[in-house]
Amino acid sequence: MHTEPLKFHYGLLILGSLLLSNLLVPVSAEDPNPPSIHSSSGAWPIRRQWTPAETRHYAQWVERIYVMKTKGNVEQRIAKLERVLTDPAMNLLEDRAFLGEGSNPQLPLGVIGAMHNMMDCGKFTAFLPAYYAYRRALPWMTTVVTSGHGDIRTSQFNIPVGVISSFTSGSVGEFFGNAVGCFISGNYRVNLNGKNSEWSDTVPVALNRQYLMPGCINYVDGHCLVLGRISEYGELHFLNCSTTHTRDIFTYNGMNTVTGLTARGSDPYNEWNGCYQGLRVLRYPIAITDAHGRVLQVRRRTDEEMKEFGFSTEQYEAIREMTRNHYIPEGEFKAQSFHDLIRLRLKTVDTIAPLRFMEEYAVELLDAYEFREVFVQDAWKDVLANGPIVYPEERYNENIFQAFGRWETWSSPSSDVDRRNKYFYLADWLEYAIRMFGIMPKFVDLLGLEKHQIRSQGDLAKALITEKNRIFAKHSMEYMNSKGKNIRLTLLDIEQRLYDLSFDPNHPPELRWGAPIGSEERASAPQTYTPVPSGAKVAMEDAYRWEAFYRSLGQRETDVSCLRDMFTTGFPIRDKLDLQVGKWTDETRPVLAAVQTRAEAAAPIQSVTDEVPAAGIPARTAELRTSDGSSPRDQGANVRLVRRAYNRPETNWSSRR
């Protein structure tokens, strides 16, 4: 998956060394899993088995990397693979006590360099556990999969056809080259009941802190992340790696990427079809030994054996419950979303503080858009130096989210989806706080909100909107336009332009940052064009107008991507924060009615879906043409796009006119 390079924002070192030390996970001096077996075959000696204690040790190692990537010094925050692995402050395996007896030395720098050059989000999730296993003298393996149908990255399901094992590989370099080099995001698309499913790399994990911990994987339609930390609020924070030539390693703060799960039973012919997205735990291999502890073979653990490590299908059953009832029972509460269920299960605090959360989250949100500016400038430089980049229009082996070559490197539809979701995550979190205020008033700490008279959920909603606007107005960044002039944008400006930020690398910075039509800001943009595979050139303003639907999406698409004569109206867009949270200010709403409101809000979405072809798509759709203009395009693709938009899990939508 395409992601963007990370550049450290030098103004955001707001935590001192004392706070950093408090964030670090305590490291035990005693080895939780001493050597107990031995082998002399394969890529490296094996001296340990994977145990629950070992997975907690692995979680500590991953969490330290996350903490240093977010709270370390400048070099640590921008660290790429070699620095991450060789900096003792970042890599606990450089600490002899943590590494333990009988372990293996640092991976050769040549292998580290080779791994750096091939990193992407999928290979990163394969590399981290493989590296840890090598250093700790544990067995490791990855799977080779084949497509069940079509592109292996987007196939409905994939089939494991073999494994690459450290025990049967001839050397460290050979193993990492094959096990990581051949790993792709499609490795995660294995149905639980499919052929050879017990060869899969991961299994779904139970939603509790005993099993869901740093080192677990989140997968959603080609996007792979490593869980890096779980906050006291039950918030999930992730590590990711980019596909660009710089191969940056960066963080995703928030649960905005935990989405797109398939409910158990969605397919009437196979109840587990598609149930491979979501939160996953690694399928740890096991070494088979003789009576003397000598390793004879290494194999995958079965589903039954993985229950000890957290194998559970409850995520897909919870989504089914949400689909049926619009809530998920959790003890005495009714979780109104999958994210709420995660928070209720994983939180370790007795209260939440919305104002403090907003203040901290605004910094993270602005940081995400400042990183975007670095990428926008690099993309514009590439276009100026090497010419326009072909838009993958109606290509059946790629689309704007999954492509090849320069489009994959320099476009930003995927990462823009992530940023929109990051923005909406704040809205969802504030709604969570409002719901909990109606259910458990003492759970919501009103510190800093005393100037607002808060007696009901409506009062709290008004206060939070007011404070959000105050906070957003004081946080700003600058982008450089095509004339070299710096343009200031506040978070309020970015919020207003949320659906106007172009992902097309052929567009100048003014359009990439959504400068309004007719404004002085937009007037400085040079006229460019976007080429399509047929060789045609689409004028800048036409391409920008026809890309409007894709600028509104809250998830990646796997179908073909359209451009010329794409519909520009009639599709749903999600309400922004003020409208979403503002729905709680209705004074007729009972204070304790939180458990009904989301169900009522979601109900119309189900009925709208069937009406979309007639009411949602304008008449001009019927006039669409193929790339060469010779015959009408099948309207079904556009109909399906709108249907999927209405079927997305968000519940606050309005029709874009």
XYZ file of C-alpha atoms in Angstrom:
657
model
C 0.000 0.000 0.000
C 1.110 3.502 -0.769
C 2.003 5.652 2.217
C 3.992 8.824 2.587
C 7.496 9.622 3.801
C 7.867 10.903 7.318
C 9.617 14.116 8.180
C 9.973 15.017 11.837
C 8.204 18.190 12.913
C 10.860 19.930 14.908
C 8.401 22.028 16.887
C 6.649 19.092 18.489
C 9.159 17.934 21.097
C 6.793 18.776 23.933
C 7.742 16.009 26.318
C 10.921 15.997 28.340
C 13.147 13.108 29.254
C 11.324 12.577 32.543
C 8.026 12.022 30.775
C 9.729 9.784 28.241
C 11.130 7.618 31.012
C 7.633 7.288 32.465
C 6.317 6.089 29.105
C 8.878 3.334 28.715
C 7.753 -0.155 29.596
C 9.666 -1.602 32.570
C 12.072 -4.303 31.426
C 12.626 -7.330 33.598
C 16.244 -8.373 34.154
C 15.170 -12.022 34.284
C 14.699 -13.912 31.027
C 11.002 -14.917 30.841
C 11.833 -17.823 28.549
C 15.368 -19.254 28.984
C 16.850 -21.598 26.375
C 15.310 -25.065 26.584
C 15.889 -26.704 23.182
C 18.671 -26.807 20.599
C 19.342 -27.235 16.890
C 22.229 -26.772 14.498
C 20.218 -26.773 11.273
C 18.695 -23.977 9.269
C 19.262 -20.250 9.012
C 20.099 -19.899 12.733
C 20.273 -22.026 15.883
C 16.937 -22.510 17.670
C 17.119 -22.503 21.458
C 13.619 -21.395 22.543
C 9.959 -22.187 21.933
C 7.280 -19.522 21.537
C 5.343 -19.281 24.800
C 2.816 -16.739 26.147
C 5.655 -15.263 28.215
C 7.767 -14.918 25.052
C 4.955 -13.064 23.248
C 4.777 -10.581 26.136
C 8.548 -10.120 25.787
C 8.017 -9.480 22.070
C 5.273 -6.964 22.910
C 7.703 -5.030 25.134
C 10.206 -4.913 22.297
C 7.667 -3.567 19.775
C 6.250 -1.053 22.243
C 9.715 0.395 22.937
C 10.147 1.065 19.201
C 6.760 2.803 19.084
C 7.505 4.978 22.121
C 10.879 6.087 20.779
C 9.386 6.780 17.338
C 6.862 9.110 18.956
C 8.667 10.546 21.990
C 12.376 10.134 21.272
C 14.849 12.687 19.988
C 14.934 14.009 16.433
C 17.034 11.160 15.032
C 14.916 8.519 16.728
C 11.628 9.954 15.489
C 12.805 9.948 11.883
C 14.746 6.683 12.252
C 14.601 4.204 9.404
C 15.232 0.489 9.691
C 18.988 0.485 10.345
C 18.761 3.144 13.056
C 15.778 1.404 14.682
C 17.724 -1.865 14.905
C 21.112 -0.471 15.949
C 20.105 2.249 18.438
C 20.170 0.616 21.912
C 17.543 3.072 23.152
C 15.149 1.928 20.417
C 16.021 -1.757 20.128
C 15.822 -3.568 23.458
C 17.498 -6.571 21.838
C 20.720 -4.562 21.936
C 20.474 -4.871 25.744
C 22.247 -8.099 26.719
C 19.881 -8.725 29.633
C 16.769 -8.359 27.463
C 18.328 -10.378 24.637
C 19.039 -13.258 26.978
C 21.476 -16.165 26.933
C 21.910 -18.332 23.869
C 20.641 -15.639 21.525
C 21.958 -14.569 18.133
C 24.063 -11.519 17.199
C 22.869 -8.442 15.343
C 21.592 -9.095 11.835
C 24.377 -8.386 9.311
C 24.223 -4.818 8.011
C 24.059 -6.108 4.445
C 20.850 -7.975 5.253
C 19.437 -4.947 7.092
C 20.192 -2.799 4.037
C 18.523 -5.277 1.714
C 15.468 -5.370 3.979
C 15.288 -1.570 4.055
C 15.222 -1.413 0.265
C 12.242 -3.761 -0.023
C 10.125 -2.491 2.898
C 6.435 -1.672 2.556
C 3.569 -1.925 5.020
C 3.125 -5.677 4.438
C 6.802 -6.643 4.493
C 7.291 -4.535 7.619
C 4.723 -6.675 9.459
C 6.620 -9.779 8.323
C 10.082 -8.430 9.125
C 9.593 -7.392 12.757
C 8.647 -10.825 14.156
C 11.225 -12.541 11.919
C 13.997 -10.273 13.199
C 12.915 -10.775 16.821
C 12.787 -14.550 16.316
C 16.295 -14.516 14.845
C 17.763 -12.520 17.721
C 16.019 -14.581 20.403
C 16.852 -17.924 18.701
C 13.203 -18.809 18.087
C 11.748 -20.671 15.094
C 9.994 -18.565 12.465
C 8.201 -19.016 9.162
C 6.044 -17.132 6.678
C 3.515 -18.421 4.170
C 3.450 -18.399 0.388
C -0.066 -17.787 -0.961
C -1.745 -17.972 -4.349
C -4.784 -16.006 -5.452
C -8.235 -17.509 -5.190
C -9.377 -15.180 -7.960
C -7.784 -12.125 -9.585
C -5.174 -9.771 -8.130
C -3.630 -11.422 -5.076
C -3.787 -8.094 -3.200
C -7.568 -7.781 -3.602
C -8.733 -11.334 -4.269
C -11.814 -12.456 -2.313
C -9.569 -15.043 -0.711
C -6.069 -16.468 -1.095
C -4.798 -20.003 -0.557
C -1.586 -20.948 1.290
C 0.509 -23.222 -0.901
C 3.675 -23.493 1.169
C 5.805 -22.043 3.955
C 9.299 -20.570 4.208
C 10.900 -21.783 7.425
C 14.006 -20.661 9.255
C 14.656 -24.323 10.076
C 14.992 -25.360 6.430
C 16.640 -22.220 5.023
C 20.334 -22.341 4.240
C 21.336 -18.984 5.723
C 20.057 -15.864 7.460
C 20.211 -13.870 4.239
C 18.391 -16.554 2.277
C 15.608 -16.775 4.847
C 15.002 -13.031 5.126
C 15.219 -12.592 1.354
C 12.536 -15.223 0.799
C 10.376 -14.963 3.910
C 10.158 -11.168 3.900
C 10.893 -10.459 0.244
C 8.046 -12.691 -0.946
C 5.578 -11.470 1.681
C 2.701 -9.289 0.491
C -0.470 -7.851 1.998
C -2.374 -10.657 0.259
C -0.845 -13.073 2.789
C -3.537 -11.925 5.222
C -6.475 -12.702 2.911
C -6.906 -16.342 3.982
C -10.363 -17.499 5.065
C -10.544 -19.286 8.417
C -12.099 -22.367 6.825
C -10.299 -22.211 3.490
C -7.902 -24.723 2.006
C -4.656 -24.939 4.035
C -5.970 -22.201 6.349
C -3.851 -23.490 9.229
C -0.743 -22.509 7.278
C -1.809 -18.851 7.474
C 0.471 -16.232 9.037
C -2.086 -14.910 11.540
C -5.387 -15.697 13.245
C -8.012 -13.298 14.657
C -7.326 -12.324 18.247
C -9.487 -11.914 21.352
C -10.244 -8.338 22.390
C -8.544 -8.176 25.764
C -5.158 -7.066 27.056
C -4.032 -10.622 27.756
C -3.873 -11.378 24.040
C -4.281 -8.129 22.100
C -0.946 -6.428 22.703
C 1.881 -4.727 20.813
C 3.120 -6.918 17.990
C -0.365 -7.918 16.843
C -1.372 -7.014 13.289
C -4.222 -4.930 11.900
C -5.179 -5.678 8.307
C -7.792 -3.972 6.145
C -7.937 -4.372 2.337
C -4.243 -4.211 1.542
C -3.224 -1.978 4.440
C -1.103 -3.649 7.128
C -0.108 -2.162 10.485
C 1.722 -3.380 13.588
C 0.071 -2.603 16.918
C 2.593 -0.477 18.809
C 0.874 0.630 21.996
C -2.464 0.538 23.837
C -3.237 3.681 25.821
C -4.899 3.843 29.200
C -8.125 4.844 27.397
C -8.051 1.635 25.363
C -6.865 3.511 22.243
C -4.817 1.500 19.740
C -1.655 3.040 18.226
C 0.187 1.533 15.269
C 3.525 1.386 13.446
C 3.679 1.494 9.661
C 6.254 1.613 6.869
C 6.068 3.500 3.575
C 6.645 2.171 0.070
C 8.519 5.256 -1.127
C 12.243 5.190 -1.833
C 12.946 6.596 1.650
C 11.169 3.632 3.346
C 10.106 5.695 6.353
C 8.764 4.065 9.495
C 6.096 6.103 11.211
C 3.125 5.905 13.553
C -0.654 5.873 13.272
C -2.181 7.334 16.401
C -5.778 6.296 16.909
C -8.133 3.519 15.886
C -9.234 5.146 12.634
C -7.621 2.276 10.710
C -9.535 -0.454 12.585
C -12.431 -0.642 10.141
C -13.875 -2.647 7.290
C -14.448 -5.886 9.218
C -16.766 -8.446 7.654
C -19.544 -9.834 9.851
C -19.627 -13.573 10.347
C -22.271 -15.012 8.046
C -22.250 -12.117 5.556
C -21.851 -14.678 2.775
C -24.741 -17.186 2.931
C -22.579 -19.808 1.202
C -19.553 -19.495 3.487
C -20.014 -17.963 6.919
C -16.283 -17.147 7.225
C -15.792 -15.613 3.796
C -13.951 -12.287 4.194
C -13.363 -12.759 7.930
C -9.630 -12.090 7.677
C -9.597 -8.330 8.169
C -9.217 -6.687 11.545
C -6.970 -7.369 14.507
C -4.794 -10.474 14.247
C -2.241 -12.344 16.329
C 0.768 -14.031 14.720
C 0.465 -17.781 14.228
C 3.558 -18.705 16.205
C 5.389 -21.812 14.929
C 6.334 -24.691 17.204
C 9.530 -26.747 17.161
C 9.067 -30.518 17.418
C 11.876 -32.031 19.483
C 13.111 -35.404 20.616
C 13.478 -36.462 24.247
C 16.771 -34.576 24.482
C 15.365 -31.259 23.237
C 16.932 -31.547 19.777
C 14.757 -29.879 17.135
C 13.500 -32.334 14.519
C 11.105 -30.094 12.598
C 9.230 -26.791 12.777
C 5.551 -26.503 11.920
C 2.634 -24.100 12.211
C 0.474 -24.210 15.306
C -3.089 -25.347 14.661
C -6.114 -23.170 15.394
C -6.675 -25.201 18.561
C -3.073 -24.703 19.673
C -3.373 -20.965 18.958
C -6.150 -20.549 21.547
C -3.379 -20.343 24.138
C -2.179 -17.214 22.296
C -5.587 -15.595 21.894
C -7.221 -17.124 18.798
C -10.841 -15.971 18.816
C -13.491 -15.109 16.227
C -15.324 -12.662 18.498
C -14.531 -9.643 16.273
C -16.622 -11.016 13.429
C -19.404 -12.058 15.766
C -19.395 -8.583 17.362
C -19.744 -6.973 13.934
C -22.644 -9.328 13.203
C -24.278 -8.198 16.454
C -23.754 -4.563 15.504
C -25.273 -5.165 12.070
C -28.354 -6.804 13.557
C -29.003 -4.687 16.657
C -26.916 -1.507 16.116
C -25.098 -2.107 19.393
C -22.850 -4.719 20.994
C -23.696 -5.911 24.529
C -20.771 -5.512 26.908
C -21.663 -6.289 30.505
C -24.128 -3.681 31.737
C -23.353 -1.415 28.770
C -24.263 -1.387 25.098
C -21.276 -0.470 22.943
C -22.508 1.703 20.079
C -19.592 0.893 17.767
C -16.778 -1.602 17.389
C -14.338 1.085 18.547
C -16.385 1.610 21.720
C -16.252 -2.123 22.402
C -12.447 -2.071 22.110
C -12.206 0.903 24.478
C -14.496 -0.686 27.061
C -12.500 -3.924 26.935
C -9.005 -2.385 27.018
C -9.259 0.789 29.118
C -7.373 0.865 32.406
C -8.621 4.245 33.685
C -11.747 5.140 35.577
C -12.282 8.475 33.801
C -11.674 10.188 30.474
C -10.904 13.898 30.000
C -12.345 15.149 26.670
C -10.700 18.580 26.694
C -7.238 17.163 27.349
C -7.814 14.511 24.692
C -8.776 17.167 22.125
C -5.734 19.292 22.946
C -3.382 16.348 22.483
C -5.172 14.970 19.451
C -5.109 18.320 17.628
C -1.297 18.200 17.785
C -1.295 14.708 16.264
C -3.800 15.713 13.590
C -1.830 18.780 12.570
C 1.340 16.690 12.541
C -0.303 14.307 10.052
C -1.084 17.176 7.683
C 2.370 18.692 8.052
C 3.806 15.343 6.973
C 1.447 15.524 3.992
C 2.971 18.854 2.917
C 6.431 17.283 2.717
C 5.013 14.598 0.460
C 3.034 17.039 -1.697
C 6.180 19.065 -2.375
C 8.217 15.977 -3.250
C 5.483 14.767 -5.603
C 5.257 18.162 -7.324
C 9.024 18.217 -7.795
C 8.871 14.772 -9.410
C 6.132 15.873 -11.831
C 8.052 19.025 -12.768
C 11.243 17.024 -13.311
C 9.866 13.891 -14.975
C 6.541 14.887 -16.459
C 2.899 14.050 -15.660
C 1.931 10.732 -14.044
C -0.636 8.422 -15.638
C -3.915 8.047 -13.735
C -4.928 4.330 -13.634
C -8.301 4.904 -15.296
C -10.395 1.756 -15.755
C -7.434 -0.565 -15.315
C -8.513 -3.983 -14.078
C -5.176 -4.896 -12.524
C -4.778 -1.635 -10.576
C -6.699 1.387 -9.352
C -5.889 4.679 -7.648
C -5.378 2.887 -4.314
C -3.395 -0.098 -5.572
C -1.217 0.757 -8.541
C 2.281 0.451 -9.900
C 5.119 2.805 -10.716
C 5.020 6.549 -10.185
C 1.294 6.727 -9.391
C 1.775 4.331 -6.477
C 4.741 6.365 -5.256
C 3.431 9.911 -5.572
C -0.370 9.891 -5.363
C -2.049 10.127 -1.959
C -5.595 8.631 -2.077
C -4.792 5.965 0.530
C -3.054 8.230 3.014
C -5.726 10.910 2.494
C -8.319 8.302 3.472
C -6.298 7.688 6.622
C -6.179 11.404 7.419
C -9.902 11.854 6.893
C -10.501 8.890 9.154
C -8.112 10.373 11.687
C -10.181 13.574 11.672
C -13.453 11.641 12.000
C -11.990 9.541 14.751
C -12.021 12.675 16.910
C -15.723 13.137 16.168
C -16.409 9.493 17.034
C -14.378 9.772 20.235
C -16.288 12.872 21.325
C -19.553 11.057 20.662
C -18.218 8.212 22.784
C -17.576 10.684 25.612
C -21.090 12.120 25.238
C -22.696 8.671 25.280
C -20.702 7.660 28.347
C -21.717 10.918 30.068
C -25.321 9.785 29.713
C -24.565 6.275 30.956
C -21.800 6.923 33.537
C -21.515 10.697 34.224
C -18.588 10.224 36.612
C -16.579 8.516 33.876
C -16.254 11.838 32.018
C -13.870 14.308 33.668
C -15.059 17.857 32.866
C -11.738 19.435 33.815
C -11.267 22.636 31.791
C -14.924 22.726 30.777
C -16.133 24.373 33.992
C -16.963 27.639 32.202
C -19.658 25.767 30.295
C -22.773 24.829 32.226
C -22.966 21.109 31.569
C -26.052 19.351 32.892
C -26.917 17.108 29.957
C -25.431 15.382 26.962
C -26.608 18.310 24.826
C -24.721 20.762 27.043
C -21.589 18.656 26.772
C -21.897 18.460 22.978
C -22.162 22.265 22.694
C -19.138 22.739 24.952
C -17.038 20.243 23.024
C -17.840 21.850 19.665
C -16.935 25.286 21.046
C -13.649 24.034 22.456
C -12.843 22.101 19.295
C -13.203 25.240 17.209
C -11.029 27.199 19.641
C -8.316 24.531 19.570
C -8.454 24.104 15.780
C -8.161 27.868 15.265
C -4.924 28.104 17.237
C -3.133 25.231 15.468
C -1.783 26.068 12.022
C 0.727 24.994 9.373
C 2.020 26.382 6.089
C 2.232 24.954 2.614
C 4.304 26.318 -0.243
C 2.336 27.142 -3.376
C 3.571 26.722 -6.934
C 5.098 30.231 -6.868
C 7.160 29.493 -3.754
C 4.937 31.489 -1.406
C 3.980 30.069 2.003
C 0.219 29.851 2.633
C -1.033 29.494 6.216
C -3.782 27.005 7.003
C -5.327 26.423 10.427
C -6.904 23.131 11.370
C -10.229 24.926 10.891
C -9.221 25.682 7.292
C -8.197 22.069 6.699
C -11.453 20.882 8.248
C -13.414 23.132 5.887
C -11.446 21.755 2.910
C -11.561 18.138 4.047
C -13.198 16.891 0.839
C -11.267 19.273 -1.422
C -7.661 18.112 -0.900
C -6.527 16.615 -4.201
C -4.747 13.263 -4.198
C -3.664 13.650 -7.840
C 0.126 14.247 -8.020
C -0.304 16.081 -11.338
C -2.113 18.893 -9.553
C -0.074 21.823 -8.215
C 0.109 22.400 -4.451
C -2.790 24.864 -4.540
C -5.195 22.097 -5.584
C -3.508 19.488 -3.413
C -4.462 21.759 -0.493
C -7.970 22.524 -1.739
C -7.664 26.221 -2.572
C -11.247 27.402 -3.261
C -12.344 27.947 -6.865
C -12.160 31.626 -7.782
C -9.948 32.518 -4.828
C -6.716 34.486 -5.016
C -5.005 31.443 -3.507
C -6.130 29.240 -6.417
C -5.269 31.835 -9.055
C -1.528 31.158 -8.699
C -1.906 27.507 -9.784
C -0.494 26.731 -13.249
C -2.723 24.798 -15.637
C -1.625 21.151 -15.774
C -3.167 17.949 -17.058
C -3.610 14.338 -15.929
C -2.766 11.689 -18.549
C -4.764 8.445 -18.764
C -3.653 5.055 -20.155
C -5.171 5.696 -23.608
C -2.810 8.647 -24.025
C -5.514 11.300 -23.614
C -4.781 14.369 -21.500
C -7.433 15.462 -19.000
C -7.372 19.182 -18.181
C -6.574 20.015 -14.559
C -9.961 21.477 -13.601
C -11.839 18.619 -15.293
C -9.761 15.985 -13.522
C -10.184 17.770 -10.200
C -13.959 17.935 -10.659
C -14.271 14.280 -11.719
C -12.147 13.090 -8.781
C -14.600 14.528 -6.219
C -16.105 11.151 -5.275
C -12.723 9.670 -4.416
C -11.893 12.693 -2.242
C -14.907 11.829 -0.081
C -14.162 8.185 0.656
C -13.624 6.827 4.138
C -12.063 3.568 2.972
C -9.978 2.220 0.123
C -11.736 0.831 -2.933
C -10.799 -2.394 -4.708
C -12.800 -1.894 -7.927
C -11.600 -0.145 -11.064
C -11.165 3.628 -10.778
C -12.984 5.954 -13.176
C -12.082 9.501 -14.220
C -13.526 11.043 -17.372
C -17.243 11.841 -17.072
C -17.274 10.468 -13.517
C -20.375 11.602 -11.636
C -19.719 14.681 -9.517
C -22.970 14.896 -7.513
C -25.481 12.622 -5.829
C -23.067 10.590 -3.732
C -23.104 10.586 0.085
C -20.512 12.386 2.177
C -20.044 12.127 5.876
C -21.078 15.070 8.043
C -18.135 16.908 9.566
C -17.543 17.059 13.293
C -19.747 20.039 14.152
C -22.768 18.463 12.453
C -22.092 14.976 13.755
C -21.583 15.988 17.371
C -24.126 18.780 17.047
C -26.914 16.228 16.656
C -26.589 15.677 20.399
C -27.617 19.268 21.137
C -31.280 18.539 20.410
C -32.889 19.550 23.674
C -35.722 17.023 23.163
C -33.234 14.170 23.430
C -33.510 12.391 26.816
C -30.288 12.589 28.802
C -29.992 8.829 29.158
C -31.113 7.866 25.649
C -27.592 7.285 24.306
C -28.137 3.597 23.576
C -31.022 4.351 21.214
C -29.652 7.311 19.292
C -26.996 5.567 17.218
C -29.387 2.752 16.284
C -31.972 5.285 15.153
C -29.357 7.203 13.192
C -28.077 4.065 11.488
C -31.459 2.680 10.454
C -32.063 4.998 7.470
C -28.737 4.009 5.952
C -30.003 0.493 5.358
C -33.022 1.696 3.378
C -31.155 4.365 1.421
C -28.925 1.783 -0.235
C -31.627 0.310 -2.445
C -32.817 3.750 -3.524
C -29.449 5.028 -4.694
C -29.620 3.982 -8.380
C -32.856 5.898 -8.843
C -32.392 8.841 -6.516
C -28.667 9.178 -5.945
C -27.121 9.122 -9.412
C -27.810 12.064 -11.719
C -29.120 11.550 -15.230
C -25.713 12.409 -16.729
C -24.396 9.046 -15.553
C -26.302 7.360 -18.364
C -24.267 9.311 -20.877
C -20.837 8.142 -19.726
C -18.485 6.868 -22.421
C -15.551 4.507 -22.592
C -12.017 5.819 -22.776
C -12.074 6.024 -26.564
C -15.578 7.530 -26.597
C -16.928 4.845 -28.938
C -19.595 3.226 -26.755
C -21.446 3.812 -23.463
C -19.689 2.678 -20.362
C -21.418 0.104 -18.175
C -23.254 2.184 -15.593
C -22.949 -0.642 -13.102
C -19.488 0.475 -11.956
C -20.774 3.895 -10.960
C -23.864 2.426 -9.338
C -21.686 0.068 -7.316
C -19.459 2.936 -6.190
C -22.436 4.788 -4.745
C -23.933 1.649 -3.239
C -20.649 0.913 -1.431
C -20.462 4.479 -0.223
C -23.852 4.146 1.447
C -22.913 0.750 2.849
C -19.840 2.095 4.649
C -20.046 1.771 8.439
C -20.191 5.484 9.251
C -23.675 6.643 10.231
C -23.596 10.394 9.630
C -24.015 11.074 5.921
C -25.538 13.731 3.725
C -25.977 13.777 -0.048
C -23.445 15.875 -1.919
C -25.187 18.194 -4.360
